[in-house]
Short mmCIF file of C-alpha atoms in Angstrom, two decimals:
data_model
loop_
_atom_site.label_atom_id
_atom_site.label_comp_id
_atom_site.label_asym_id
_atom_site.label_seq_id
_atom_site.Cartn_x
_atom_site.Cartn_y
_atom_site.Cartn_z
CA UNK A 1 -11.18 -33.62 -29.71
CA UNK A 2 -9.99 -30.22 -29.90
CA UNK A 3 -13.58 -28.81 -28.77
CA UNK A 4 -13.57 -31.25 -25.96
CA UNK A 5 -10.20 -30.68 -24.54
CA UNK A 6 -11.12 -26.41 -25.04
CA UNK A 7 -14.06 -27.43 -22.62
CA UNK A 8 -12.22 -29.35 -20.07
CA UNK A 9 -9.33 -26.65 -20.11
CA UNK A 10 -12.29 -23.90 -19.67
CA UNK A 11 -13.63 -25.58 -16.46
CA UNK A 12 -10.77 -25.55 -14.59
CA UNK A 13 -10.34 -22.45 -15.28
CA UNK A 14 -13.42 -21.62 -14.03
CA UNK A 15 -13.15 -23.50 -11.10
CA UNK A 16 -9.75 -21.78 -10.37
CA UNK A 17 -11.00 -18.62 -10.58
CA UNK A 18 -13.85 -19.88 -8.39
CA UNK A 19 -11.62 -20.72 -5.80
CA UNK A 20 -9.13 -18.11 -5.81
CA UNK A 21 -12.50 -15.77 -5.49
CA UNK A 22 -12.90 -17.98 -2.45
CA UNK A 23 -9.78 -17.86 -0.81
CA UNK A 24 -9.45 -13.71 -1.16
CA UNK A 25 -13.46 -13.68 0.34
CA UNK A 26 -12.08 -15.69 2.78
CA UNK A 27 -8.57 -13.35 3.24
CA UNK A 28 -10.54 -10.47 3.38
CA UNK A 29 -12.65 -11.88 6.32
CA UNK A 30 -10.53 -12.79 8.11
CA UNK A 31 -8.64 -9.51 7.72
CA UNK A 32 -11.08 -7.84 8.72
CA UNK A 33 -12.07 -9.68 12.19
CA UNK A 34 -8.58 -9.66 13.27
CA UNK A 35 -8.09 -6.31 12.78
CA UNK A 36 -6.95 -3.56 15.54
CA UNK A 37 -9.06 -0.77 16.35
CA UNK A 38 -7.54 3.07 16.84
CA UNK A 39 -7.50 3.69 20.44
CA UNK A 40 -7.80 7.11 22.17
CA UNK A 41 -10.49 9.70 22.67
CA UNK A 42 -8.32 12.56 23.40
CA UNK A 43 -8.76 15.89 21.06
CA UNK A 44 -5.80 14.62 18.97
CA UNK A 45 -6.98 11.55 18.30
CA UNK A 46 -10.42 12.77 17.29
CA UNK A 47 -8.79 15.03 14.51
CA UNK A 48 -7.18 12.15 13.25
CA UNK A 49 -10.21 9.81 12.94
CA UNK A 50 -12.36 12.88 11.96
CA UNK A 51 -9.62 13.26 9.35
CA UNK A 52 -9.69 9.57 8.28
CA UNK A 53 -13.51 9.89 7.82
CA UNK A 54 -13.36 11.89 5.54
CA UNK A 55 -10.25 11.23 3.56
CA UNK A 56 -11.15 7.61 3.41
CA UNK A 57 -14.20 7.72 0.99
CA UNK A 58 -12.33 9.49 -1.41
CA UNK A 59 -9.40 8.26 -3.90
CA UNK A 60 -6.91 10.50 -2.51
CA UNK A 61 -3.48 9.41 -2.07
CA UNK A 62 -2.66 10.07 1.86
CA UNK A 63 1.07 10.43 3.71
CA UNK A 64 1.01 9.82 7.12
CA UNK A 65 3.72 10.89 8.89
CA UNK A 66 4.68 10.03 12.66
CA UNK A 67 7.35 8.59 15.25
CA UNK A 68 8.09 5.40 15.19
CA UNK A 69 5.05 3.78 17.11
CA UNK A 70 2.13 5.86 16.75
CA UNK A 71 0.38 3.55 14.81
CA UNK A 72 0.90 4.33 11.06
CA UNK A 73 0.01 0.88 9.55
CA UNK A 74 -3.15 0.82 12.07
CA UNK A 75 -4.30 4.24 10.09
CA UNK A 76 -3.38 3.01 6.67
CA UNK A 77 -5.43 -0.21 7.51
CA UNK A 78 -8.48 2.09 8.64
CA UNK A 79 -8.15 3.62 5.81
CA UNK A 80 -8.73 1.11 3.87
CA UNK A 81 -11.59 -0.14 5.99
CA UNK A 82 -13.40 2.80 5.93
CA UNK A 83 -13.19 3.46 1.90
CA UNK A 84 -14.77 1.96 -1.43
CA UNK A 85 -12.09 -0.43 -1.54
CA UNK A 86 -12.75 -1.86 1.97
CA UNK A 87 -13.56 -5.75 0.03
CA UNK A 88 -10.35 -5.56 -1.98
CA UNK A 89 -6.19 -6.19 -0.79
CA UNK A 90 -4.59 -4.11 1.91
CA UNK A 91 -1.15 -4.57 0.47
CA UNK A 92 1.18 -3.92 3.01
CA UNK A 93 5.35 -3.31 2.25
CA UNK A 94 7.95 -2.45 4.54
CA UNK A 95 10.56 0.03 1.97
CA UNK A 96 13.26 -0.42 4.48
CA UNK A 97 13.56 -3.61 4.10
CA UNK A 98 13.26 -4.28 0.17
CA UNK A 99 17.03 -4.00 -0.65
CA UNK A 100 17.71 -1.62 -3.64
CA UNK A 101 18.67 -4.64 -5.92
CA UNK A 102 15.85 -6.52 -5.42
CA UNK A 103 13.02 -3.51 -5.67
CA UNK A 104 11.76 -3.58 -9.18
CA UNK A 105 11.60 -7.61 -8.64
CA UNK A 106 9.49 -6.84 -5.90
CA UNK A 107 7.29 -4.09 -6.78
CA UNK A 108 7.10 -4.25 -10.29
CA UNK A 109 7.55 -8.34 -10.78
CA UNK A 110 9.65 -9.98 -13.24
CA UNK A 111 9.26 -12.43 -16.25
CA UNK A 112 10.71 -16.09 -16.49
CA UNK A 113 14.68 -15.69 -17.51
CA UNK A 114 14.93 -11.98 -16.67
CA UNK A 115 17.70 -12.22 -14.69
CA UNK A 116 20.02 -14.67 -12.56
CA UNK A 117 17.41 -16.85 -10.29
CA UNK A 118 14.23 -15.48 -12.12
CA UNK A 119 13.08 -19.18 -12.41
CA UNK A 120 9.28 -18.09 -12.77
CA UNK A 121 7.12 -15.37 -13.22
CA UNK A 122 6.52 -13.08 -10.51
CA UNK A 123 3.68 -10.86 -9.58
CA UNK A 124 4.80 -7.66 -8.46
CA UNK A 125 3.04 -5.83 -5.34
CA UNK A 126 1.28 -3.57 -7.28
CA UNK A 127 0.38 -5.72 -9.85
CA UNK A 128 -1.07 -7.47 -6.56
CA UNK A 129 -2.80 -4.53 -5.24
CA UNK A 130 -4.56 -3.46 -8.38
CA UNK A 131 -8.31 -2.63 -7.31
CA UNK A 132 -7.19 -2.08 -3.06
CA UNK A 133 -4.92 -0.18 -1.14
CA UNK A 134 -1.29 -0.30 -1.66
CA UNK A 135 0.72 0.74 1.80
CA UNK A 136 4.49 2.24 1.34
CA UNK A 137 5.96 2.01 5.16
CA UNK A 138 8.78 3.95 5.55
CA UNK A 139 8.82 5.95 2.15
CA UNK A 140 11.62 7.94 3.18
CA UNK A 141 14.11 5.63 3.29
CA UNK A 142 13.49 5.07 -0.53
CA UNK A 143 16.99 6.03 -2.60
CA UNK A 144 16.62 9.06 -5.04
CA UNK A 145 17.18 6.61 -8.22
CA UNK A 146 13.94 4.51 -7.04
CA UNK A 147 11.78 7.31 -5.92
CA UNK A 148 11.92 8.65 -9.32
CA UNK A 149 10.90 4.84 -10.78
CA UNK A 150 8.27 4.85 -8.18
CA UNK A 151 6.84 7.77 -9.30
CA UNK A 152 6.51 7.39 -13.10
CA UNK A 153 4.26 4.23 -12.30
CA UNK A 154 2.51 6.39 -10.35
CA UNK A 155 1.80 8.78 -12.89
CA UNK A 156 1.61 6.46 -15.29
CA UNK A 157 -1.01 4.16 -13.92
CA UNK A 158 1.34 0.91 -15.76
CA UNK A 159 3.83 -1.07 -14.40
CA UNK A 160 6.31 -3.28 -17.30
CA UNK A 161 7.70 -6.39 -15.28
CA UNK A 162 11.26 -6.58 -15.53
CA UNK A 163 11.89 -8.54 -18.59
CA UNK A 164 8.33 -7.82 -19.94
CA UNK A 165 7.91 -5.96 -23.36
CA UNK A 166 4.05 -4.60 -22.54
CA UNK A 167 2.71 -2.81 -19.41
CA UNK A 168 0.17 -4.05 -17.16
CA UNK A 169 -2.32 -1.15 -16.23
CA UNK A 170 -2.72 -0.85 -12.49
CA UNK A 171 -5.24 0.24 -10.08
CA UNK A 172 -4.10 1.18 -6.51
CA UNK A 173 -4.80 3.74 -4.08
CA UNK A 174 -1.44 4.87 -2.17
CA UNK A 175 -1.18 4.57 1.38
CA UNK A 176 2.35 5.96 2.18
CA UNK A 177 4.34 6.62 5.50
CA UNK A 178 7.08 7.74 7.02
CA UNK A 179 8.78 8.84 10.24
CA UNK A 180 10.98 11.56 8.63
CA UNK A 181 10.46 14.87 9.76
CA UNK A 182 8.89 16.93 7.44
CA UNK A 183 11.39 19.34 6.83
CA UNK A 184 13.33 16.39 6.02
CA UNK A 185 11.21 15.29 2.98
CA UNK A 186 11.04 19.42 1.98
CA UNK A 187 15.21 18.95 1.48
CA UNK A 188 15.20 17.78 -2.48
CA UNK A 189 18.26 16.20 -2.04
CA UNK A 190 17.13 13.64 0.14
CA UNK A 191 13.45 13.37 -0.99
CA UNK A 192 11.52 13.85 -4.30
CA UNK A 193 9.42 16.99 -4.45
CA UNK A 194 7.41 15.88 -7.06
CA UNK A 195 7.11 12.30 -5.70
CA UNK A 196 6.26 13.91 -2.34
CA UNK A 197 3.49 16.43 -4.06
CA UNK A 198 1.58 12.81 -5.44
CA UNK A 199 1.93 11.42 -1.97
CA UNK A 200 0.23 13.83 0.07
CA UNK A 201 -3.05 14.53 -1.35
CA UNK A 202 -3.86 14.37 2.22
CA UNK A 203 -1.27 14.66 4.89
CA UNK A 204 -2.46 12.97 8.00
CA UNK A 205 0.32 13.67 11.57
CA UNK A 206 0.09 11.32 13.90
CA UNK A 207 0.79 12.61 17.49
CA UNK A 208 3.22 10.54 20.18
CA UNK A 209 1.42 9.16 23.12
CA UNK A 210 3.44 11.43 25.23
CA UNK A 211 1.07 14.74 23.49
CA UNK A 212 -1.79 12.78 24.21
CA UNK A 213 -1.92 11.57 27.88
CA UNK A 214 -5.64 10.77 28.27
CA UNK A 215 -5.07 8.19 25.56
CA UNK A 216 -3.04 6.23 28.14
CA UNK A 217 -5.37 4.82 30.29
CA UNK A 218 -7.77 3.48 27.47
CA UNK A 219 -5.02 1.83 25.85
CA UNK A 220 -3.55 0.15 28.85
CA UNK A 221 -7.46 -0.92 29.82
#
């Protein structure tokens, strides 16, 4: 009996993992077809794309920094696209809108009980990610005390759900952006240095459509 029910219990879990494989083949594809193409031909644009070409292949953490509006997410997502992880998750969050409270929930997950409302396990994002492409919009609205959590998973390749007594190991490549100025992120007492030095492997500025006026027309077309 107990060999039987061993076997029953191992199908299904077979044919769960079957058809979660399914549904993320099917994610991806779908991903992928609806995605939005980088517009422009002007000689900004071009160093930008000639700069994703090449920073793409590689496992280098890239910080993209730009106005509001130039298309940060679009980059991050080609990226992705164009690198080794292309068939994994593009995990996109929005910093500025995970409240301070509810961060480590959210990034790191949590374990049944750990706190007031943890009614069940939670996977956090970059538990999620591990394997793709983990995008951090607006990275410089982060707070000091969760930069510095941020960055010793980072350096730590692990991430311990809250209420967890082992790490998981993770595997991400970090995607992060921002619209602060870069003098802005230079002032330590608003930003990190040594957070900001794992960030920008590659530093990628996007130019405003206003510095790049033959971009107009294709775009409106």
């Amino acid at each position: 009996i107990a060999t039987l029910s061993a076997s029953v219990k191992l199908h299904q879990s077979r044919s769960e993992t079957t058809r979660l494989k399914r549904s993320n083949q099917l994610l991806m594809e779908t991903m992928a077809t609806g995605r939005q193409n980088l517009l422009g031909s002007s000689k900004a644009m071009l160093q930008v794309q000639s700069l994703i070409r090449r920073a793409a292949p590689t496992e280098a953490n890239v910080l993209i920094l730009g106005e509001n509006g130039t298309g940060k997410e679009l980059v991050a997502r080609e990226i992705h696209q164009q690198s080794h992880r292309a068939q994994q998750v593009f995990m996109a969050v929005d910093l500025g809108a995970v409240s301070e409270n509810l961060f480590e929930s959210e990034m790191f997950g949590h374990k049944k009980g750990a706190f007031t409302g943890a009614e069940k396990d939670r996977v956090g994002r970059l538990v999620a990610a591990s394997g793709g492409t983990l995008f951090l919009d607006e990275i410089g609205n982060l707070p000091l005390t969760l930069q510095a959590k941020l960055l010793t998973v980072l350096e730590q390749r692990k991430v311990t759900p809250l209420g967890a007594n082992e790490s998981i190991d993770i595997d991400v490549r970090v995607v992060a952006a921002t619209n602060v100025a870069k003098p802005e992120l230079a002032d330590e007492s608003r930003f990190r240095q040594d957070l900001l030095f794992r960030l920008n492997t590659v530093e990628l500025n996007l130019p405003p459509l206003r510095e790049r006026q033959d971009d107009i027309l294709p775009i409106a077309q």
